[in-house]
Coordinates of C-alpha atoms in Angstrom, one line a residue:
V124 CA 0.1 -0.2 0.0
I125 CA 1.4 3.5 -1.0
T126 CA 0.9 6.1 1.8
C127 CA 0.9 9.6 0.8
S128 CA -0.7 13.0 1.8
L129 CA 0.6 15.5 -0.7
N130 CA -3.2 16.5 -2.0
R131 CA -5.8 15.0 -0.5
R132 CA -9.2 16.0 -1.9
K133 CA -12.6 14.4 -0.4
R134 CA -15.8 14.0 -2.4
G135 CA -18.6 12.5 -0.6
K136 CA -17.6 9.2 0.5
S137 CA -14.5 9.1 -1.9
E138 CA -11.1 10.5 -1.3
I139 CA -8.5 10.7 -3.7
E140 CA -4.7 11.4 -2.9
I141 CA -2.6 12.6 -5.3
C142 CA 1.1 11.3 -4.4
S143 CA 4.4 12.1 -5.7
G144 CA 5.4 10.9 -9.1
G145 CA 1.5 11.8 -10.3
T146 CA 0.3 8.5 -8.8
I147 CA -3.2 8.6 -7.9
Q148 CA -4.8 6.4 -5.1
S149 CA -8.6 6.4 -4.3
R150 CA -10.5 5.4 -0.9
V151 CA -14.1 4.8 -0.9
G152 CA -14.8 4.6 2.6
A153 CA -12.2 2.5 4.1
R154 CA -11.9 0.4 1.5
D155 CA -8.5 0.9 -0.7
M156 CA -9.5 0.8 -4.1
A157 CA -5.6 0.7 -5.2
S158 CA -4.7 -2.4 -7.7
A159 CA -5.5 -5.8 -6.3
E160 CA -8.6 -5.0 -4.3
L161 CA -10.4 -3.4 -7.3
D162 CA -13.5 -5.3 -8.6
A163 CA -12.7 -7.2 -11.7
L164 CA -13.3 -5.0 -14.9
A165 CA -16.8 -5.8 -16.1
T166 CA -15.9 -6.4 -19.7
E167 CA -19.0 -7.6 -20.6
K168 CA -20.7 -4.6 -19.7
H169 CA -18.4 -2.4 -21.0
A170 CA -18.5 -4.2 -24.5
A171 CA -22.1 -4.7 -24.6
Y172 CA -22.7 -0.6 -23.7
I173 CA -20.7 0.1 -26.9
E174 CA -22.4 -2.5 -28.9
K175 CA -25.6 -0.8 -27.8
V176 CA -24.3 2.6 -28.6
S177 CA -23.4 1.7 -32.2
K178 CA -26.4 0.3 -32.8
D179 CA -29.0 2.8 -31.6
L180 CA -29.4 5.3 -34.7
T181 CA -32.4 6.8 -33.4
S182 CA -31.3 8.6 -30.1
F183 CA -30.7 12.1 -29.5
E184 CA -26.6 11.4 -28.8
F185 CA -26.4 9.6 -32.2
H186 CA -27.6 12.5 -34.2
A187 CA -26.2 15.3 -32.1
T188 CA -22.4 13.7 -32.6
E189 CA -22.9 13.1 -36.2
H190 CA -20.5 15.4 -37.1
F191 CA -17.6 13.7 -35.2
R192 CA -18.9 10.0 -35.2
M193 CA -15.8 9.0 -36.9
S194 CA -13.6 9.6 -33.8
G195 CA -16.4 8.0 -32.0
V196 CA -16.4 4.9 -34.0
Y197 CA -12.3 5.0 -33.8
W198 CA -12.7 4.9 -29.7
G199 CA -15.3 2.2 -30.0
A200 CA -13.6 -0.3 -32.1
T201 CA -10.5 0.0 -30.1
A202 CA -12.0 -0.4 -26.9
L203 CA -13.7 -3.5 -28.0
H204 CA -10.2 -4.7 -29.5
I205 CA -8.9 -4.2 -25.9
L206 CA -11.6 -6.0 -24.5
G207 CA -10.8 -8.8 -26.7
Q208 CA -14.3 -8.6 -28.4
P209 CA -14.0 -6.7 -31.7
E210 CA -16.6 -9.1 -33.3
R211 CA -19.2 -7.1 -31.5
L212 CA -19.1 -4.7 -34.2
D213 CA -19.8 -5.9 -38.1
K214 CA -16.3 -5.5 -39.7
A215 CA -17.9 -5.1 -43.4
Q216 CA -20.5 -2.7 -42.3
L217 CA -18.0 -1.0 -40.5
I218 CA -15.7 -0.9 -43.1
A219 CA -18.4 0.2 -45.6
W220 CA -19.4 3.3 -43.4
V221 CA -15.8 4.2 -43.2
M222 CA -15.3 4.2 -47.1
S223 CA -18.6 6.2 -47.5
C224 CA -16.8 9.0 -45.5
Q225 CA -13.9 9.3 -48.0
K226 CA -14.2 12.6 -50.0
P227 CA -12.9 13.0 -53.7
S228 CA -10.2 15.2 -52.2
G229 CA -8.5 11.9 -50.6
G230 CA -9.4 13.1 -47.0
F231 CA -12.2 11.5 -44.6
A232 CA -15.1 13.1 -43.1
G233 CA -16.4 12.9 -39.5
S234 CA -19.7 11.4 -41.2
E235 CA -21.3 11.0 -44.5
K236 CA -22.6 14.3 -45.2
H237 CA -19.4 16.4 -43.6
D238 CA -16.2 18.0 -45.1
A239 CA -12.7 15.6 -44.9
H240 CA -10.8 17.0 -42.0
L241 CA -7.5 16.0 -41.0
L242 CA -8.5 14.6 -37.5
Y243 CA -11.2 12.3 -39.1
T244 CA -8.8 11.1 -41.8
L245 CA -6.4 10.1 -39.1
S246 CA -9.4 8.3 -37.4
A247 CA -10.5 6.5 -40.6
L248 CA -7.0 5.4 -41.0
Q249 CA -6.8 4.0 -37.6
I250 CA -10.0 2.2 -37.9
L251 CA -8.9 0.7 -41.5
A252 CA -5.9 -0.6 -39.6
L253 CA -7.3 -2.0 -36.9
Y254 CA -9.4 -4.0 -39.2
D255 CA -6.5 -4.8 -41.5
S256 CA -8.4 -3.0 -44.4
L257 CA -5.8 -0.2 -45.2
D258 CA -5.5 -1.7 -48.5
L259 CA -8.7 0.1 -49.4
V260 CA -7.2 3.6 -49.5
D261 CA -5.0 5.1 -52.1
A262 CA -2.3 6.5 -50.0
S263 CA -1.0 8.8 -52.3
Q264 CA -4.5 10.4 -52.6
V265 CA -4.7 10.8 -49.4
A266 CA -1.2 12.1 -48.8
A267 CA -2.1 14.8 -51.8
C268 CA -5.2 16.1 -49.7
E269 CA -4.8 19.4 -49.5
W270 CA -6.4 20.9 -46.0
G271 CA -7.5 24.3 -46.1

Protein backbone atom coordinates (compact mmCIF):
# COMPACT_ATOMS: atom_id res chain seq x y z
CA VAL A 1 0.00 0.00 0.00
CA ILE A 2 1.29 3.43 -0.94
CA THR A 3 0.90 6.05 1.74
CA CYS A 4 0.79 9.62 0.67
CA SER A 5 -0.69 12.87 1.80
CA LEU A 6 0.63 15.42 -0.68
CA ASN A 7 -2.70 16.48 -2.07
CA ARG A 8 -5.78 14.96 -0.48
CA ARG A 9 -9.24 15.75 -1.81
CA LYS A 10 -12.54 14.55 -0.41
CA ARG A 11 -15.63 14.07 -2.59
CA GLY A 12 -18.64 12.72 -0.77
CA LYS A 13 -17.64 9.33 0.62
CA SER A 14 -14.65 9.11 -1.71
CA GLU A 15 -11.17 10.30 -0.92
CA ILE A 16 -8.52 10.80 -3.58
CA GLU A 17 -4.84 11.26 -2.83
CA ILE A 18 -2.43 12.55 -5.45
CA CYS A 19 1.01 11.28 -4.50
CA SER A 20 4.49 12.22 -5.61
CA GLY A 21 5.19 11.21 -9.19
CA GLY A 22 1.52 11.70 -10.09
CA THR A 23 0.35 8.38 -8.61
CA ILE A 24 -3.33 8.51 -7.75
CA GLN A 25 -4.84 6.44 -4.99
CA SER A 26 -8.53 6.34 -4.23
CA ARG A 27 -10.39 5.30 -1.11
CA VAL A 28 -14.12 4.73 -0.89
CA GLY A 29 -15.02 4.76 2.74
CA ALA A 30 -12.44 2.56 4.46
CA ARG A 31 -11.87 0.38 1.41
CA ASP A 32 -8.60 0.90 -0.46
CA MET A 33 -9.34 0.87 -4.19
CA ALA A 34 -5.70 0.61 -5.35
CA SER A 35 -4.91 -2.30 -7.74
CA ALA A 36 -5.43 -5.71 -6.05
CA GLU A 37 -8.70 -4.92 -4.33
CA LEU A 38 -10.38 -3.46 -7.39
CA ASP A 39 -13.34 -5.44 -8.61
CA ALA A 40 -12.74 -7.18 -11.94
CA LEU A 41 -13.31 -4.93 -14.93
CA ALA A 42 -16.82 -5.63 -16.15
CA THR A 43 -15.69 -6.28 -19.72
CA GLU A 44 -19.01 -7.74 -20.81
CA LYS A 45 -20.91 -4.66 -19.62
CA HIS A 46 -18.44 -2.32 -21.30
CA ALA A 47 -18.58 -4.24 -24.59
CA ALA A 48 -22.37 -4.50 -24.48
CA TYR A 49 -22.66 -0.74 -23.93
CA ILE A 50 -20.42 0.06 -26.92
CA GLU A 51 -22.39 -2.37 -29.08
CA LYS A 52 -25.72 -0.89 -27.91
CA VAL A 53 -24.61 2.68 -28.61
CA SER A 54 -23.39 1.69 -32.08
CA LYS A 55 -26.80 0.27 -32.99
CA ASP A 56 -29.04 2.97 -31.50
CA LEU A 57 -29.60 5.06 -34.62
CA THR A 58 -32.61 6.94 -33.25
CA SER A 59 -31.17 8.46 -30.09
CA PHE A 60 -30.59 12.17 -29.63
CA GLU A 61 -26.92 11.46 -28.94
CA PHE A 62 -26.52 9.61 -32.25
CA HIS A 63 -27.76 12.63 -34.19
CA ALA A 64 -26.07 15.27 -32.02
CA THR A 65 -22.65 13.64 -32.51
CA GLU A 66 -22.93 13.03 -36.24
CA HIS A 67 -20.23 15.56 -37.14
CA PHE A 68 -17.54 13.74 -35.12
CA ARG A 69 -18.80 10.17 -35.43
CA MET A 70 -15.59 8.91 -37.09
CA SER A 71 -13.59 9.62 -33.94
CA GLY A 72 -16.27 8.03 -31.76
CA VAL A 73 -16.27 4.91 -33.92
CA TYR A 74 -12.47 4.76 -33.64
CA TRP A 75 -12.60 4.92 -29.84
CA GLY A 76 -15.42 2.37 -29.62
CA ALA A 77 -13.72 -0.07 -32.01
CA THR A 78 -10.40 0.33 -30.21
CA ALA A 79 -12.05 -0.28 -26.84
CA LEU A 80 -13.67 -3.47 -28.16
CA HIS A 81 -10.31 -4.67 -29.47
CA ILE A 82 -8.70 -4.00 -26.09
CA LEU A 83 -11.56 -5.88 -24.41
CA GLY A 84 -10.95 -8.80 -26.78
CA GLN A 85 -14.38 -8.49 -28.41
CA PRO A 86 -13.88 -6.81 -31.80
CA GLU A 87 -16.55 -9.04 -33.34
CA ARG A 88 -19.24 -7.03 -31.50
CA LEU A 89 -19.12 -4.62 -34.46
CA ASP A 90 -19.87 -5.88 -37.96
CA LYS A 91 -16.51 -5.48 -39.74
CA ALA A 92 -17.92 -5.33 -43.29
CA GLN A 93 -20.56 -2.77 -42.33
CA LEU A 94 -18.04 -0.69 -40.38
CA ILE A 95 -15.48 -0.65 -43.21
CA ALA A 96 -18.19 0.23 -45.76
CA TRP A 97 -19.28 3.16 -43.58
CA VAL A 98 -15.70 4.41 -43.14
CA MET A 99 -15.12 4.26 -46.90
CA SER A 100 -18.41 6.11 -47.53
CA CYS A 101 -16.93 9.03 -45.58
CA GLN A 102 -13.95 9.41 -47.92
CA LYS A 103 -14.19 12.52 -50.09
CA PRO A 104 -12.85 13.02 -53.66
CA SER A 105 -9.97 15.00 -52.13
CA GLY A 106 -8.73 11.79 -50.49
CA GLY A 107 -9.53 12.91 -46.94
CA PHE A 108 -12.24 11.50 -44.69
CA ALA A 109 -15.13 13.31 -43.02
CA GLY A 110 -16.54 12.81 -39.54
CA SER A 111 -19.67 11.42 -41.20
CA GLU A 112 -21.04 11.05 -44.72
CA LYS A 113 -22.57 14.53 -45.03
CA HIS A 114 -19.57 16.50 -43.79
CA ASP A 115 -16.33 17.81 -45.26
CA ALA A 116 -12.99 16.04 -45.03
CA HIS A 117 -10.88 16.93 -42.01
CA LEU A 118 -7.40 15.90 -40.93
CA LEU A 119 -8.58 14.55 -37.55
CA TYR A 120 -11.27 12.33 -39.09
CA THR A 121 -8.87 11.18 -41.78
CA LEU A 122 -6.55 10.01 -39.01
CA SER A 123 -9.42 8.23 -37.23
CA ALA A 124 -10.55 6.59 -40.48
CA LEU A 125 -7.05 5.32 -41.23
CA GLN A 126 -6.73 4.03 -37.66
CA ILE A 127 -10.03 2.15 -37.99
CA LEU A 128 -8.95 0.65 -41.31
CA ALA A 129 -5.61 -0.37 -39.78
CA LEU A 130 -7.39 -1.90 -36.79
CA TYR A 131 -9.41 -4.08 -39.18
CA ASP A 132 -6.52 -4.85 -41.57
CA SER A 133 -8.21 -2.90 -44.37
CA LEU A 134 -5.71 -0.16 -45.23
CA ASP A 135 -5.39 -1.71 -48.68
CA LEU A 136 -8.76 -0.11 -49.53
CA VAL A 137 -7.19 3.35 -49.46
CA ASP A 138 -4.99 4.97 -52.07
CA ALA A 139 -2.22 6.31 -49.82
CA SER A 140 -0.98 8.78 -52.43
CA GLN A 141 -4.48 10.27 -52.76
CA VAL A 142 -4.75 10.71 -48.98
CA ALA A 143 -1.24 12.20 -48.82
CA ALA A 144 -2.08 14.66 -51.60
CA CYS A 145 -5.17 15.95 -49.80
CA GLU A 146 -4.97 19.70 -49.23
CA TRP A 147 -6.30 20.93 -45.92
CA GLY A 148 -7.76 24.41 -46.16
